[in-house]
mmCIF file of C-alpha atoms and ligand atoms in Angstrom:
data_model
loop_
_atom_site.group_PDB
_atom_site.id
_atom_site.type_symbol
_atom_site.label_atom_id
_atom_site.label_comp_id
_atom_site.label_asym_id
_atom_site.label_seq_id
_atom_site.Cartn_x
_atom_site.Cartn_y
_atom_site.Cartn_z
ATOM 1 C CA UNK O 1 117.687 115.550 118.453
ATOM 2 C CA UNK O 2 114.171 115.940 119.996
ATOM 3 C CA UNK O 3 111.732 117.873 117.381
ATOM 4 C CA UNK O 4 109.146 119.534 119.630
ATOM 5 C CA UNK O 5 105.594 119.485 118.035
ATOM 6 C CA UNK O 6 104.893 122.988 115.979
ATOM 7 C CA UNK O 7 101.120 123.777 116.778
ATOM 8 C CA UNK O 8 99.377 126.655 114.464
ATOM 9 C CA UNK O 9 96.218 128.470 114.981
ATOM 10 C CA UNK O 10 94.540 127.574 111.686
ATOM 11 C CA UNK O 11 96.511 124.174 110.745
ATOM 12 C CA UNK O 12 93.910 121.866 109.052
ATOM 13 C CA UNK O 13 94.336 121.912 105.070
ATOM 14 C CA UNK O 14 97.838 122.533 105.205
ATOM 15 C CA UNK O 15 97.941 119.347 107.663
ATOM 16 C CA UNK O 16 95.532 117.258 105.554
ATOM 17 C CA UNK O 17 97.466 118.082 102.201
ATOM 18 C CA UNK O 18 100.501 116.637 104.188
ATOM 19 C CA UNK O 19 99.086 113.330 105.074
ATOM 20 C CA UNK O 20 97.589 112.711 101.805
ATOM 21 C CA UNK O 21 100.901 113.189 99.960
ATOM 22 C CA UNK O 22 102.018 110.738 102.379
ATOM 23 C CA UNK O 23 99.290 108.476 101.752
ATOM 24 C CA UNK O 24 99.197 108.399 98.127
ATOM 25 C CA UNK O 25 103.412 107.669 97.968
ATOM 26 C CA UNK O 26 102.558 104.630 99.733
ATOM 27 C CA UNK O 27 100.018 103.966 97.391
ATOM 28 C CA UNK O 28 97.653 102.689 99.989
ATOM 29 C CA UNK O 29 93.727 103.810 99.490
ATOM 30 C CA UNK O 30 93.107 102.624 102.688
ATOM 31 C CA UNK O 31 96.277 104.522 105.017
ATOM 32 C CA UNK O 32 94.129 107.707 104.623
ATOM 33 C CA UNK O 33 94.590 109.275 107.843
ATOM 34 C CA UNK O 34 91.644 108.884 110.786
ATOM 35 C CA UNK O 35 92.356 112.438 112.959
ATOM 36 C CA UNK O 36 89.335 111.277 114.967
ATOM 37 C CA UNK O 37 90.811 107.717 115.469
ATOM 38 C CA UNK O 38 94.156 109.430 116.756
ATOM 39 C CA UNK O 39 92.238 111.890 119.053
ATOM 40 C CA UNK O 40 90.301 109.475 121.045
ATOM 41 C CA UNK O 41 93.318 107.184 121.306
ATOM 42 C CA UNK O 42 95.932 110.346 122.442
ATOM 43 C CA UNK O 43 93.623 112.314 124.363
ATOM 44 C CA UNK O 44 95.723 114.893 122.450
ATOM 45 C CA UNK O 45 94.118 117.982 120.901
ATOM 46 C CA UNK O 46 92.844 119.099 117.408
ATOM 47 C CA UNK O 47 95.590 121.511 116.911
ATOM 48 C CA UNK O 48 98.733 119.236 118.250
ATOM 49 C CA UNK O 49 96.980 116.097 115.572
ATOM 50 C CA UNK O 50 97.287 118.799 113.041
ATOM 51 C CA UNK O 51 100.491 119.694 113.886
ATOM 52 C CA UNK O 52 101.884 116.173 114.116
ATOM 53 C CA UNK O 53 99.986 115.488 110.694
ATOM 54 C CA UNK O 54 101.605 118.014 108.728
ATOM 55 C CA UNK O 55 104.975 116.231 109.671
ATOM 56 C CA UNK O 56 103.573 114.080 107.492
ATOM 57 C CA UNK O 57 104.911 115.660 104.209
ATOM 58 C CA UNK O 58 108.252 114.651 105.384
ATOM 59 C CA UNK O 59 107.606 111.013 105.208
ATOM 60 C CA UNK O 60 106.983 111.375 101.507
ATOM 61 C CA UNK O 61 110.508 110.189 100.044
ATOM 62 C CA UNK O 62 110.639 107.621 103.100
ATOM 63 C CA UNK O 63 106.842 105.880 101.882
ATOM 64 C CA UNK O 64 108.241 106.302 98.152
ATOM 65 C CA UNK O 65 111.103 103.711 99.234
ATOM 66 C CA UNK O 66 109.318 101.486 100.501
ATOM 67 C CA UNK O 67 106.678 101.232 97.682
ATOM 68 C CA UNK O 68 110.001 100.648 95.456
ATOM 69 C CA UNK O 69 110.992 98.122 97.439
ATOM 70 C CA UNK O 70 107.953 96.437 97.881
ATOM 71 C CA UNK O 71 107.321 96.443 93.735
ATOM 72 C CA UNK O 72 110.874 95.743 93.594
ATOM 73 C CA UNK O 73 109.994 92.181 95.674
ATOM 74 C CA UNK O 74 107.396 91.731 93.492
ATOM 75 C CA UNK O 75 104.325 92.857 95.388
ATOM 76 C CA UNK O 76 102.887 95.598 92.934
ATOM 77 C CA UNK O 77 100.088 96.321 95.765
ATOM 78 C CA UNK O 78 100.545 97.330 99.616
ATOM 79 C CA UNK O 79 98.831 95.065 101.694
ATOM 80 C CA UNK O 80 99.960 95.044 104.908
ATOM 81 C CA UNK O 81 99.129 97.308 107.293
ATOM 82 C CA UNK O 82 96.357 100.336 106.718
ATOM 83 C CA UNK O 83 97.427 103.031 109.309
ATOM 84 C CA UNK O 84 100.965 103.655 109.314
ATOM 85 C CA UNK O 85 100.138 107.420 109.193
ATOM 86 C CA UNK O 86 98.358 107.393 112.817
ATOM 87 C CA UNK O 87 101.264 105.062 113.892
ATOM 88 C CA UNK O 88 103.871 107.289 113.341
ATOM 89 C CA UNK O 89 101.345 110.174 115.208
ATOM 90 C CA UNK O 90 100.924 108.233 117.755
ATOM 91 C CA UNK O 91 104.838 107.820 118.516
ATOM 92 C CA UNK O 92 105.049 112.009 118.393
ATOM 93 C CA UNK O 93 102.352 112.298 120.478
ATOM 94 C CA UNK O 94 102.853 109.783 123.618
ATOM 95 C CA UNK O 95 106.358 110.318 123.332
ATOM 96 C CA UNK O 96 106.769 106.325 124.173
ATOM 97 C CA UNK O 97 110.014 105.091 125.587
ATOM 98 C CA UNK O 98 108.680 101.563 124.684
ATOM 99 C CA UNK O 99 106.939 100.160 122.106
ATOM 100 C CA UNK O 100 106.411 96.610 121.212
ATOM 101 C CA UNK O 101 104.816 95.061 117.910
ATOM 102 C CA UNK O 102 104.051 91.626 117.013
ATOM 103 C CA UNK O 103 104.623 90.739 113.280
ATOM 104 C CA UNK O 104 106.960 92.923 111.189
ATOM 105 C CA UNK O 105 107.065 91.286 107.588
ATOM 106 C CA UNK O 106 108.235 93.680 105.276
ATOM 107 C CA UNK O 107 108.624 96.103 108.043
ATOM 108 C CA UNK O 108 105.919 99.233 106.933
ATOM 109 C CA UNK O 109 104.574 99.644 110.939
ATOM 110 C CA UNK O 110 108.166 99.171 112.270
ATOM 111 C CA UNK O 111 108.953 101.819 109.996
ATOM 112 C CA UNK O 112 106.667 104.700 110.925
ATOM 113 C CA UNK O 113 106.924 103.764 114.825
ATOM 114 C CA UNK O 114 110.776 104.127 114.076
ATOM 115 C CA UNK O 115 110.900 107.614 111.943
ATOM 116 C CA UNK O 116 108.318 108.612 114.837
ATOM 117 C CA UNK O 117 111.051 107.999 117.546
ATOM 118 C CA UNK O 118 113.525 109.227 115.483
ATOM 119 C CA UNK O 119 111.790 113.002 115.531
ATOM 120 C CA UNK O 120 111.215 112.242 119.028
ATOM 121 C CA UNK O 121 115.311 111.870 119.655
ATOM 122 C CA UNK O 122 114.023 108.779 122.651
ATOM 123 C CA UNK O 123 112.623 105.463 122.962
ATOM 124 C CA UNK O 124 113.189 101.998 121.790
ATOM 125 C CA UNK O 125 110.891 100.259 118.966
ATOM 126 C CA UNK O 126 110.808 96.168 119.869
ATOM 127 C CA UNK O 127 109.454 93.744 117.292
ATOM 128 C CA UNK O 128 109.206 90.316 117.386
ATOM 129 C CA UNK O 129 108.383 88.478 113.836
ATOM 130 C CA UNK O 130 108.192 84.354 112.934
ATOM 131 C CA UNK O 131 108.675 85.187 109.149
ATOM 132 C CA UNK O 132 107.295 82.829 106.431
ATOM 133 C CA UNK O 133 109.699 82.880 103.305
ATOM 134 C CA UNK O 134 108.531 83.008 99.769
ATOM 135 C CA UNK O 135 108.293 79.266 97.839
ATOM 136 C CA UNK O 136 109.605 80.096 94.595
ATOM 137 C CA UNK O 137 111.981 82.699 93.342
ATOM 138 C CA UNK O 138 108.864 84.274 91.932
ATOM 139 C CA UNK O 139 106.203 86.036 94.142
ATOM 140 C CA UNK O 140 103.025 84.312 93.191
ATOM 141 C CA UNK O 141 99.909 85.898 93.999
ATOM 142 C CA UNK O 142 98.284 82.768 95.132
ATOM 143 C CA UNK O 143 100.595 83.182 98.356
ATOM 144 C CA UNK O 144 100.317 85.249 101.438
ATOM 145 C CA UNK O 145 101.808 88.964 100.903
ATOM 146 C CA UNK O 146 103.451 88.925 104.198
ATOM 147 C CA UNK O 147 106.397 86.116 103.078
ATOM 148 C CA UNK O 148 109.792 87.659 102.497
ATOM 149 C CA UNK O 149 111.352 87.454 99.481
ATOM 150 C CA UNK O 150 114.317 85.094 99.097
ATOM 151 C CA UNK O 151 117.557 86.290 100.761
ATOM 152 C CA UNK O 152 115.627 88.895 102.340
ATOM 153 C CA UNK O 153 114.957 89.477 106.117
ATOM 154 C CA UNK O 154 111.570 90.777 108.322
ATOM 155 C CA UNK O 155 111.393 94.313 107.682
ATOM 156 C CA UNK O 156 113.254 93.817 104.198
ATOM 157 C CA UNK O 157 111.162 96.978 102.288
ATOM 158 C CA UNK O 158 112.235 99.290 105.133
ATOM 159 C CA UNK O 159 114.735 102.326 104.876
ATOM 160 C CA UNK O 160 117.901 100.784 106.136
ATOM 161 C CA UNK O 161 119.038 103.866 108.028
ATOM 162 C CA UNK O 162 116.816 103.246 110.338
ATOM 163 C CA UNK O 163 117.580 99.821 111.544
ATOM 164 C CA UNK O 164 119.951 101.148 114.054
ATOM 165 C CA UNK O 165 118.929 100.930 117.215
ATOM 166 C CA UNK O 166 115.924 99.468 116.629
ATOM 167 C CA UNK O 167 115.699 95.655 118.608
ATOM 168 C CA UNK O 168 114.093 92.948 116.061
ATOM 169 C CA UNK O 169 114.039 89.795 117.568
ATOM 170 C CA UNK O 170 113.065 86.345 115.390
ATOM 171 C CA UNK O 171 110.887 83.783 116.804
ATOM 172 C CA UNK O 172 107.267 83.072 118.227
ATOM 173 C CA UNK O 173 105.583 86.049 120.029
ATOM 174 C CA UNK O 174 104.602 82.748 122.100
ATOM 175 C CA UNK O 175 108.105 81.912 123.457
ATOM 176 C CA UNK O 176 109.702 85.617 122.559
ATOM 177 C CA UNK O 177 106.998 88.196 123.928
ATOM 178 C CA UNK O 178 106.768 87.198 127.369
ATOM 179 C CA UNK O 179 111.033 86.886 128.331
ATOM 180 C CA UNK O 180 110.943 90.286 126.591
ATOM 181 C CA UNK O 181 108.425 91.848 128.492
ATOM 182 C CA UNK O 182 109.823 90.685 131.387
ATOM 183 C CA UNK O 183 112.632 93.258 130.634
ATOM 184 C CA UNK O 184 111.293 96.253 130.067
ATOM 185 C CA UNK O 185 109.860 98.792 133.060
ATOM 186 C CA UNK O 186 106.598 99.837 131.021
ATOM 187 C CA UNK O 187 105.173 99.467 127.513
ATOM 188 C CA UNK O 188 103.265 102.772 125.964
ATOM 189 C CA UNK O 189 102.488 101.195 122.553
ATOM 190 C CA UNK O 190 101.199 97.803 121.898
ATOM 191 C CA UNK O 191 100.636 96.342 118.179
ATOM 192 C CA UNK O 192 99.455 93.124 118.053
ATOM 193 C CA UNK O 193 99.999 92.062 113.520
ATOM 194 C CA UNK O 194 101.040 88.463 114.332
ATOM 195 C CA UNK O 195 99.181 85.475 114.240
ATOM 196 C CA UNK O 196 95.424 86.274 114.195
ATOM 197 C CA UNK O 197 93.531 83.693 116.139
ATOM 198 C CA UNK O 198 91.390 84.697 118.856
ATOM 199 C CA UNK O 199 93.908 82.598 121.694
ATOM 200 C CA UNK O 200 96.827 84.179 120.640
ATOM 201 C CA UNK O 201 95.915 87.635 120.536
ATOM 202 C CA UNK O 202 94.408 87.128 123.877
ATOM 203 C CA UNK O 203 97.691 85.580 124.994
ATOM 204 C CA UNK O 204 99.764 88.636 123.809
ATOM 205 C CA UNK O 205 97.057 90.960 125.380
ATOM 206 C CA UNK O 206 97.774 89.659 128.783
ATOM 207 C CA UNK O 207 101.138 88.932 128.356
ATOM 208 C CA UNK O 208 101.801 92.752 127.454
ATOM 209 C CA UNK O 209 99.134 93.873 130.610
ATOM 210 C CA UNK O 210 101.076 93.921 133.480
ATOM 211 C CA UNK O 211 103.581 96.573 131.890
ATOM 212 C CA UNK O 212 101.188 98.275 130.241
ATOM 213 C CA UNK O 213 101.334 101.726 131.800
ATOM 214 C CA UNK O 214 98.063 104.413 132.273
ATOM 215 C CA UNK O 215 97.382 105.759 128.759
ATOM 216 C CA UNK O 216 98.902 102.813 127.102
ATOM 217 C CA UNK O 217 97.583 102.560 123.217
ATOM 218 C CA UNK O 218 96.812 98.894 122.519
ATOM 219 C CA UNK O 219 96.346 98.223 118.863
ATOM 220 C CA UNK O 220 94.960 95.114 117.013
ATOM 221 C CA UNK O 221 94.855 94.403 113.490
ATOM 222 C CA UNK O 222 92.475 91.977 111.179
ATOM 223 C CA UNK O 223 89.889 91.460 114.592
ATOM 224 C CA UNK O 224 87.731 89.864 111.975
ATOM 225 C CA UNK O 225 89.834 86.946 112.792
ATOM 226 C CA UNK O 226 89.954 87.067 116.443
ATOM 227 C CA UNK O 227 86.479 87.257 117.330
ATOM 228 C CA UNK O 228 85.970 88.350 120.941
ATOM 229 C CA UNK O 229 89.167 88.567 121.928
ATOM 230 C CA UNK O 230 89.764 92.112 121.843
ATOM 231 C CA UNK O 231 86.439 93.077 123.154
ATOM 232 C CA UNK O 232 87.270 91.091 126.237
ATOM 233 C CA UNK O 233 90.607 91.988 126.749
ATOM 234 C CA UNK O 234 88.642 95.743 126.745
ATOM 235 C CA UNK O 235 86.632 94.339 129.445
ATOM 236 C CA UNK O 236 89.309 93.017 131.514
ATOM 237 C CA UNK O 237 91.179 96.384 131.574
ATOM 238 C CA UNK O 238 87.988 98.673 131.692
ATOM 239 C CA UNK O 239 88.493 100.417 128.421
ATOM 240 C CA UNK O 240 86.045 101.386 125.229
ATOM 241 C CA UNK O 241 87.127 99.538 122.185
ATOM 242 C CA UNK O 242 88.174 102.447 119.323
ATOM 243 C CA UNK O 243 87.208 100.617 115.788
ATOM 244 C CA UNK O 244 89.435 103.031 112.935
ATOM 245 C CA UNK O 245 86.874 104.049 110.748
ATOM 246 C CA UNK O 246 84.780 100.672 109.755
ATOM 247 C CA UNK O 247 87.376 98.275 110.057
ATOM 248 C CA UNK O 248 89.006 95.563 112.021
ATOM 249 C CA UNK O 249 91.949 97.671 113.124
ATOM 250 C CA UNK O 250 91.166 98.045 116.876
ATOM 251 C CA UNK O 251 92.377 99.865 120.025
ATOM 252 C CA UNK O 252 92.047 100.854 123.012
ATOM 253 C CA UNK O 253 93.940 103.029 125.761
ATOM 254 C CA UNK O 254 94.696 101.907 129.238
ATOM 255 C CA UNK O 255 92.660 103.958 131.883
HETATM 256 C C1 SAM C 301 100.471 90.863 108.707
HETATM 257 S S1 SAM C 301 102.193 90.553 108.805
HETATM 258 C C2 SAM C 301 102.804 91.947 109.663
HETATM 259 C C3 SAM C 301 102.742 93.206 108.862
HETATM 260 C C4 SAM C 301 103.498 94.358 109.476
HETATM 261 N N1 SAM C 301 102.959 94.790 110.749
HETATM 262 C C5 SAM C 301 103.572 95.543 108.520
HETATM 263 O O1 SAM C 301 103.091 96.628 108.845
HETATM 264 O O2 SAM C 301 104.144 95.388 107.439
HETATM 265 C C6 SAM C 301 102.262 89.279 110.015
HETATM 266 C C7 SAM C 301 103.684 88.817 110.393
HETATM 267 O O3 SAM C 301 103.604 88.063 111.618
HETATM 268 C C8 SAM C 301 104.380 86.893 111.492
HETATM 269 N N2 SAM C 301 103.908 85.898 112.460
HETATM 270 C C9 SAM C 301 102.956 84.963 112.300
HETATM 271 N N3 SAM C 301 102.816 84.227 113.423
HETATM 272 C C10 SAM C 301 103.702 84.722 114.320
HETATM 273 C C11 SAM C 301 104.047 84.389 115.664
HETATM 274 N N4 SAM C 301 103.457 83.394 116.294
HETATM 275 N N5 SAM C 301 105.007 85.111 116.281
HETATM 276 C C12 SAM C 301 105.628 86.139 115.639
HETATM 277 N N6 SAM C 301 105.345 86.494 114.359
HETATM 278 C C13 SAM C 301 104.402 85.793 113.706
HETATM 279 C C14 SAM C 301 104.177 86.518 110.026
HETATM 280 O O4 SAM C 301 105.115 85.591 109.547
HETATM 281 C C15 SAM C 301 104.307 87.883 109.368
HETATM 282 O O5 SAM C 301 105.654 88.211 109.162
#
């Protein structure tokens, strides 16, 4: 069932409280929620980024899972992607009917873009992941935190509940991104967490462009890698870049 957003008058410590419960059950420093980040990106209001931020308290038993599962698999930090929060905003305030994400590992974006269109009641979440598996039966920290754990699957420290309906499919973005492009009738999220090298992102960029529709979000993680790919793709579609706080997440939305 559709939640509609529930704006207030004077929403703003009530809202912040929320998203730093959220925050802190993830146990992430760094997934402290950028309002001004989510603004520029939406074009949506003060008072409806308040609204959609005191949601956040709800998340709370839903980021406390996936910590467990992610110490259970033997990471005892979260590593993986630093704004879930804004994702999850992001999905309540475009309202997307399609989203697509490259690179789903243990699944912490797929799940906030999924409990997002969940409280929306519409749209379809498709990631595409080429996941590395874990060498030994023990996670050693000399190895990348994005392998799965053995026997386990991409988007293993997710909430099962919400894997239905959502369309994962397993291979290169390289061979899998453009066939499933070719299906859809518009794209209103883009998250580009794959492989970061400057080519690639650049190849996903204008792979995703032609379905990209007006006030498309475009996001891009760990740019430190990609050089001046993103800046270029910004170019090429006649959009500001939008850094989230002093990072290298990156986006930008589709005039
Ligand atoms: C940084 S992790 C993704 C993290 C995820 N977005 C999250 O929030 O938990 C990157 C993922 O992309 C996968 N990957 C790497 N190269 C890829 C490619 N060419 N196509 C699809 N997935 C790829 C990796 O194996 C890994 O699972």
């Amino acid at each position: 069932m559709t939640r509609a957003i529930a704006t207030e008058s004077r929403p703003s410590a009530r809202a912040r409280a929320a998203a730093e419960r959220a925050r802190s059950a993830l146990g992430d420093r760094n997934a402290a929620f950028d309002d001004r980040w989510l603004r520029a990106l939406s074009g949506a209001s003060r008072e409806r980024v308040d609204a959609v931020r005191a949601e956040l308290a709800e998340l709370v038993p839903y980021e406390q899972r996936i910590r467990a599962e992610q110490r259970a698999g033997g990471r005892s930090y979260y590593a993986q992607f630093r704004a879930p929060l804004e994702l999850y905003a992001l999905v309540r305030l475009l309202a997307p009917d399609h989203i697509i994400e490259t690179g789903v590992s243990s699944g912490v974006s797929s799940t906030h873009f999924l409990l997002g269109l969940r409280e929306n009641g519409r749209g379809t979440l498709h990631s595409i992941d080429l996941p590395l598996s874990q060498r030994g039966s023990r996670f050693s920290s000399r190895e990348s935190p994005v392998v799965l754990p053995p026997g386990r699957q991409s988007g293993w420290a997710m909430p099962p509940e919400l894997r239905a309906g959502w369309d994962l499919r397993i291979g290169p973005s390289e061979k899998v991104l453009p066939a499933l492009v070719d299906e859809l009738p518009s794209v209103r999220i883009f998250l580009h967490d794959s492989k970061h090298t400057p080519a690639h992102l650049l190849f996903e960029l204008r792979t995703v462009r032609p379905k990209l529709s007006r006030g498309a979000v475009v996001i891009a993680d760990n740019t430190v890698w990609t050089g001046a790919a993103f800046p270029r793709f910004a170019r090429e579609v006649g959009a500001p870049v939008r850094r989230r706080r002093r990072s290298d997440l990156v986006a930008l939305t589709v005039p």
